[in-house]
Amino acid sequence: MRRDSDLGGLADPGRFSEPLEIAGNDAGTLLEYLRSMQLIRCAEELIGEMVTEGVAKTPCHLGIGQEAVAVGVASGLNATDRVFGNHRSHSQFLALGGDVYSLIAEVLGKADGASNGMGGSMHLYGASVGFQGSVPLVGATIPIAVGAALAAKMGGGQEVAVAFFGDGACEEGVFHESLNLASVYELPILFVVENNLFSSHLDIQLRQPSDSVARFAEAHRIQSRIVDGNDVVRVSAAAGELISRARAGGGPGFLEAVTYRLRGHVGPNEDIDVGVHRKMQDVNAWKQRCPIKRLHAAMAGAGLITPDEFDEQSRGVMSEVRSAVDRARAAPYPDKSTLLDLVYSTRARA
Ligand SMILES: Cc1ncc(C[n+]2csc(CCOP(=O)(O)OP(=O)(O)O)c2C)c(N)n1
Ligand SMILES: [Mg+2]
């Protein structure tokens, strides 16, 4: 059963493939967005190759195609903010400034990894850049982010919390409880839903009475915006507005960023969970909406980047990621004797 979309054309694979509207944006900022999205794309492509090769043994949920959401939201954040992710969080970790070597080392289970090699792809941690952690239990970090926002408010500072999650997480009860509490307590938090229209292989059209989840924010009297999640400029503007409001004491915000993953639910293959409603034809149409391609086309059209400059930037990113991969592959695993060292909080035991 297919219903009409409530996303104003954003869920239509055949639309929104034109270059971004970038007039009025600072050239240096756009270049940073482009570089950050290229870095995420390149890191995930190489991680995907290592999964195929069998070197990366942790399940890897790649966000290839969804890079603009993390990069746009991160543009409004500081290292003292408190960001939480989910099973698909490589992009958020890197967009906040997390070190690509520590990400790849973590994916390979090495001692130098972001979580000392104990977590893998779905348990990332980067406190120095504000990334307070990701876990794979769908919806689980949403209430933790609300707690972090409550702590920020009680502390009297200017920090905000951010919860990144998917459209599938909106089907968990704890999501609704979290929105309610954040609204009643007017907490400084931004809820960011990466609505990629699927929860593993299942189309949102088969799971919910509407394909838009911003209605849940409305139900809890939380300010919301729905944006093209493949347009980094629009994501940045909407997130920036909601973050500033939350920072100034205006309460929570909710950003629904409509996007699409170009790979399967888990692993690097494109067609792994094609079925039900997900068709290769749609995957191919969404490639035309690639967030990197659309920003690059706009910048090239406006004379903000030459072909040579773009090639040089792309080569620079590739060599940075390749050297991180080489180092991570050669790095040692944690020693067996340390296996339980990080399981319990030493502070709690003291
Ligand atoms: C509580 C719980 N239920 C089920 C799963 C299995 N699972 C892992 S990811 C996923 C889909 C989540 O979809 P969504 O929230 O839309 O995120 P996306 O994968 O699309 O980024 C499911 C059902 C899980 N990890 N945790
Ligand atoms: Mg989803």
Short mmCIF file of N, CA, C and O in Angstrom, two decimals, residues 24-91:
data_model
loop_
_atom_site.label_atom_id
_atom_site.label_comp_id
_atom_site.label_asym_id
_atom_site.label_seq_id
_atom_site.Cartn_x
_atom_site.Cartn_y
_atom_site.Cartn_z
N GLY A 24 25.11 33.80 -1.30
CA GLY A 24 25.13 34.41 0.02
C GLY A 24 25.92 33.62 1.05
O GLY A 24 26.05 34.05 2.19
N ASN A 25 26.42 32.44 0.65
CA ASN A 25 27.22 31.65 1.60
C ASN A 25 28.71 31.92 1.42
O ASN A 25 29.18 32.12 0.29
N ASP A 26 29.43 31.89 2.50
CA ASP A 26 30.86 32.16 2.50
C ASP A 26 31.62 31.04 1.78
O ASP A 26 31.39 29.85 2.06
N ALA A 27 32.51 31.41 0.84
CA ALA A 27 33.22 30.42 0.02
C ALA A 27 34.06 29.47 0.87
O ALA A 27 34.10 28.25 0.62
N GLY A 28 34.72 30.01 1.89
CA GLY A 28 35.57 29.17 2.75
C GLY A 28 34.74 28.13 3.50
O GLY A 28 35.15 26.97 3.65
N THR A 29 33.56 28.54 3.95
CA THR A 29 32.69 27.62 4.67
C THR A 29 32.21 26.51 3.74
O THR A 29 32.20 25.32 4.11
N LEU A 30 31.85 26.88 2.51
CA LEU A 30 31.39 25.88 1.54
C LEU A 30 32.50 24.87 1.24
O LEU A 30 32.26 23.67 1.14
N LEU A 31 33.71 25.39 1.12
CA LEU A 31 34.86 24.52 0.84
C LEU A 31 35.07 23.53 1.99
O LEU A 31 35.38 22.36 1.78
N GLU A 32 34.88 24.02 3.21
CA GLU A 32 35.00 23.14 4.39
C GLU A 32 33.93 22.04 4.37
O GLU A 32 34.20 20.89 4.67
N TYR A 33 32.68 22.44 4.03
CA TYR A 33 31.60 21.45 3.94
C TYR A 33 31.98 20.38 2.91
O TYR A 33 31.79 19.19 3.15
N LEU A 34 32.48 20.84 1.77
CA LEU A 34 32.81 19.91 0.69
C LEU A 34 33.89 18.94 1.15
O LEU A 34 33.77 17.72 0.99
N ARG A 35 34.93 19.49 1.76
CA ARG A 35 36.05 18.66 2.21
C ARG A 35 35.59 17.65 3.27
O ARG A 35 35.96 16.48 3.25
N SER A 36 34.78 18.13 4.20
CA SER A 36 34.32 17.26 5.27
C SER A 36 33.48 16.10 4.70
O SER A 36 33.64 14.93 5.09
N MET A 37 32.60 16.41 3.75
CA MET A 37 31.77 15.34 3.15
C MET A 37 32.64 14.37 2.34
O MET A 37 32.40 13.17 2.36
N GLN A 38 33.66 14.92 1.65
CA GLN A 38 34.56 14.03 0.89
C GLN A 38 35.32 13.09 1.82
O GLN A 38 35.53 11.92 1.51
N LEU A 39 35.76 13.64 2.96
CA LEU A 39 36.51 12.83 3.92
C LEU A 39 35.65 11.68 4.44
O LEU A 39 36.09 10.53 4.52
N ILE A 40 34.40 11.99 4.79
CA ILE A 40 33.48 10.97 5.30
C ILE A 40 33.24 9.91 4.22
O ILE A 40 33.30 8.71 4.47
N ARG A 41 32.97 10.37 3.00
CA ARG A 41 32.69 9.44 1.88
C ARG A 41 33.88 8.50 1.66
O ARG A 41 33.73 7.29 1.54
N CYS A 42 35.06 9.12 1.62
CA CYS A 42 36.26 8.34 1.32
C CYS A 42 36.53 7.33 2.45
O CYS A 42 36.81 6.16 2.19
N ALA A 43 36.40 7.79 3.69
CA ALA A 43 36.63 6.87 4.83
C ALA A 43 35.65 5.70 4.77
O ALA A 43 36.05 4.53 4.95
N GLU A 44 34.40 5.99 4.48
CA GLU A 44 33.42 4.90 4.45
C GLU A 44 33.63 3.98 3.25
O GLU A 44 33.40 2.77 3.35
N GLU A 45 34.06 4.53 2.13
CA GLU A 45 34.33 3.66 0.98
C GLU A 45 35.47 2.70 1.29
O GLU A 45 35.40 1.51 0.98
N LEU A 46 36.51 3.22 1.95
CA LEU A 46 37.64 2.34 2.26
C LEU A 46 37.28 1.35 3.37
O LEU A 46 37.73 0.21 3.36
N ILE A 47 36.45 1.78 4.31
CA ILE A 47 35.96 0.84 5.34
C ILE A 47 35.16 -0.27 4.64
O ILE A 47 35.33 -1.46 4.95
N GLY A 48 34.33 0.11 3.69
CA GLY A 48 33.54 -0.88 2.93
C GLY A 48 34.45 -1.89 2.24
O GLY A 48 34.17 -3.10 2.24
N GLU A 49 35.55 -1.40 1.66
CA GLU A 49 36.49 -2.32 1.00
C GLU A 49 37.08 -3.31 2.01
O GLU A 49 37.28 -4.48 1.71
N MET A 50 37.35 -2.80 3.22
CA MET A 50 37.95 -3.69 4.24
C MET A 50 36.94 -4.71 4.77
O MET A 50 37.31 -5.79 5.22
N VAL A 51 35.65 -4.34 4.72
CA VAL A 51 34.61 -5.32 5.08
C VAL A 51 34.59 -6.43 4.03
O VAL A 51 34.60 -7.63 4.36
N THR A 52 34.60 -6.04 2.76
CA THR A 52 34.59 -7.03 1.67
C THR A 52 35.81 -7.95 1.78
O THR A 52 35.71 -9.16 1.59
N GLU A 53 36.93 -7.34 2.12
CA GLU A 53 38.18 -8.12 2.22
C GLU A 53 38.19 -9.03 3.44
O GLU A 53 38.99 -9.97 3.53
N GLY A 54 37.32 -8.73 4.41
CA GLY A 54 37.27 -9.55 5.62
C GLY A 54 38.19 -9.04 6.72
O GLY A 54 38.33 -9.69 7.76
N VAL A 55 38.82 -7.89 6.50
CA VAL A 55 39.73 -7.33 7.50
C VAL A 55 38.93 -6.64 8.60
O VAL A 55 39.28 -6.70 9.78
N ALA A 56 37.87 -5.94 8.21
CA ALA A 56 36.99 -5.28 9.19
C ALA A 56 35.91 -6.29 9.53
O ALA A 56 35.10 -6.67 8.68
N LYS A 57 35.90 -6.73 10.78
CA LYS A 57 34.98 -7.82 11.16
C LYS A 57 33.74 -7.30 11.88
O LYS A 57 32.77 -8.02 12.06
N THR A 58 33.77 -6.06 12.34
CA THR A 58 32.62 -5.48 13.03
C THR A 58 31.55 -5.14 11.99
O THR A 58 31.87 -4.72 10.89
N PRO A 59 30.27 -5.34 12.32
CA PRO A 59 29.24 -4.93 11.35
C PRO A 59 29.36 -3.42 11.08
O PRO A 59 29.46 -2.62 12.02
N CYS A 60 29.39 -3.03 9.80
CA CYS A 60 29.55 -1.61 9.46
C CYS A 60 28.31 -1.11 8.72
O CYS A 60 28.01 -1.58 7.62
N HIS A 61 27.63 -0.15 9.33
CA HIS A 61 26.46 0.48 8.70
C HIS A 61 26.94 1.78 8.07
O HIS A 61 27.24 2.74 8.79
N LEU A 62 27.05 1.79 6.77
CA LEU A 62 27.63 2.95 6.09
C LEU A 62 26.56 4.00 5.78
O LEU A 62 25.45 3.66 5.39
N GLY A 63 26.94 5.25 5.93
CA GLY A 63 26.01 6.35 5.65
C GLY A 63 26.31 7.01 4.32
O GLY A 63 26.01 8.20 4.15
N ILE A 64 26.90 6.26 3.39
CA ILE A 64 27.26 6.83 2.09
C ILE A 64 26.00 7.39 1.42
O ILE A 64 25.01 6.67 1.27
N GLY A 65 26.04 8.68 1.08
CA GLY A 65 24.87 9.37 0.53
C GLY A 65 24.20 10.29 1.55
O GLY A 65 23.43 11.17 1.18
N GLN A 66 24.50 10.09 2.83
CA GLN A 66 23.82 10.84 3.89
C GLN A 66 24.75 11.86 4.56
O GLN A 66 24.41 12.41 5.62
N GLU A 67 25.91 12.14 3.97
CA GLU A 67 26.95 12.93 4.64
C GLU A 67 26.52 14.34 5.02
O GLU A 67 27.02 14.92 5.99
N ALA A 68 25.62 14.93 4.23
CA ALA A 68 25.27 16.35 4.46
C ALA A 68 24.57 16.57 5.79
O ALA A 68 24.62 17.68 6.34
N VAL A 69 23.93 15.54 6.32
CA VAL A 69 23.19 15.74 7.57
C VAL A 69 24.18 16.03 8.70
O VAL A 69 24.08 17.05 9.40
N ALA A 70 25.15 15.14 8.86
CA ALA A 70 26.12 15.31 9.95
C ALA A 70 26.93 16.59 9.76
O ALA A 70 27.15 17.34 10.72
N VAL A 71 27.36 16.85 8.53
CA VAL A 71 28.22 18.03 8.30
C VAL A 71 27.42 19.32 8.53
O VAL A 71 27.92 20.26 9.16
N GLY A 72 26.19 19.35 8.07
CA GLY A 72 25.37 20.55 8.27
C GLY A 72 25.08 20.81 9.74
O GLY A 72 25.18 21.95 10.21
N VAL A 73 24.75 19.76 10.48
CA VAL A 73 24.44 19.95 11.91
C VAL A 73 25.70 20.33 12.68
O VAL A 73 25.70 21.25 13.51
N ALA A 74 26.81 19.66 12.37
CA ALA A 74 28.07 19.93 13.10
C ALA A 74 28.50 21.38 12.93
O ALA A 74 29.17 21.93 13.82
N SER A 75 28.11 22.01 11.84
CA SER A 75 28.56 23.40 11.60
C SER A 75 28.04 24.35 12.67
O SER A 75 28.59 25.45 12.83
N GLY A 76 27.01 23.96 13.41
CA GLY A 76 26.48 24.85 14.45
C GLY A 76 26.90 24.46 15.86
O GLY A 76 26.39 25.02 16.83
N LEU A 77 27.83 23.51 15.96
CA LEU A 77 28.16 22.96 17.29
C LEU A 77 29.58 23.32 17.75
O LEU A 77 30.45 23.62 16.93
N ASN A 78 29.78 23.26 19.06
CA ASN A 78 31.10 23.45 19.66
C ASN A 78 31.56 22.14 20.30
O ASN A 78 30.73 21.27 20.58
N ALA A 79 32.86 22.07 20.59
CA ALA A 79 33.40 20.83 21.18
C ALA A 79 32.83 20.56 22.57
O ALA A 79 32.87 19.42 23.05
N THR A 80 32.26 21.58 23.21
CA THR A 80 31.69 21.37 24.55
C THR A 80 30.24 20.90 24.49
O THR A 80 29.64 20.59 25.52
N ASP A 81 29.65 20.85 23.30
CA ASP A 81 28.29 20.32 23.18
C ASP A 81 28.33 18.80 23.33
O ASP A 81 29.41 18.20 23.35
N ARG A 82 27.15 18.18 23.46
CA ARG A 82 27.10 16.76 23.83
C ARG A 82 26.29 15.99 22.79
O ARG A 82 25.07 16.02 22.80
N VAL A 83 27.02 15.32 21.92
CA VAL A 83 26.39 14.70 20.75
C VAL A 83 26.35 13.17 20.90
O VAL A 83 27.33 12.57 21.32
N PHE A 84 25.22 12.60 20.52
CA PHE A 84 25.03 11.15 20.64
C PHE A 84 24.57 10.58 19.29
O PHE A 84 23.77 11.20 18.60
N GLY A 85 25.09 9.39 18.97
CA GLY A 85 24.75 8.80 17.68
C GLY A 85 24.10 7.44 17.83
O GLY A 85 23.61 7.08 18.90
N ASN A 86 24.12 6.69 16.73
CA ASN A 86 23.49 5.36 16.73
C ASN A 86 24.40 4.35 16.01
O ASN A 86 25.62 4.47 16.07
N HIS A 87 23.79 3.39 15.35
CA HIS A 87 24.60 2.36 14.67
C HIS A 87 25.24 2.89 13.39
O HIS A 87 26.13 2.25 12.85
N ARG A 88 24.80 4.06 12.90
CA ARG A 88 25.30 4.59 11.62
C ARG A 88 25.95 5.95 11.87
O ARG A 88 25.45 6.98 11.41
N SER A 89 27.03 5.97 12.63
CA SER A 89 27.55 7.26 13.13
C SER A 89 28.96 7.63 12.70
O SER A 89 29.52 8.58 13.24
N HIS A 90 29.55 6.92 11.73
CA HIS A 90 30.89 7.32 11.29
C HIS A 90 30.87 8.80 10.86
O HIS A 90 31.79 9.56 11.13
N SER A 91 29.80 9.17 10.15
CA SER A 91 29.71 10.54 9.60
C SER A 91 29.69 11.58 10.71
O SER A 91 30.34 12.62 10.62
#
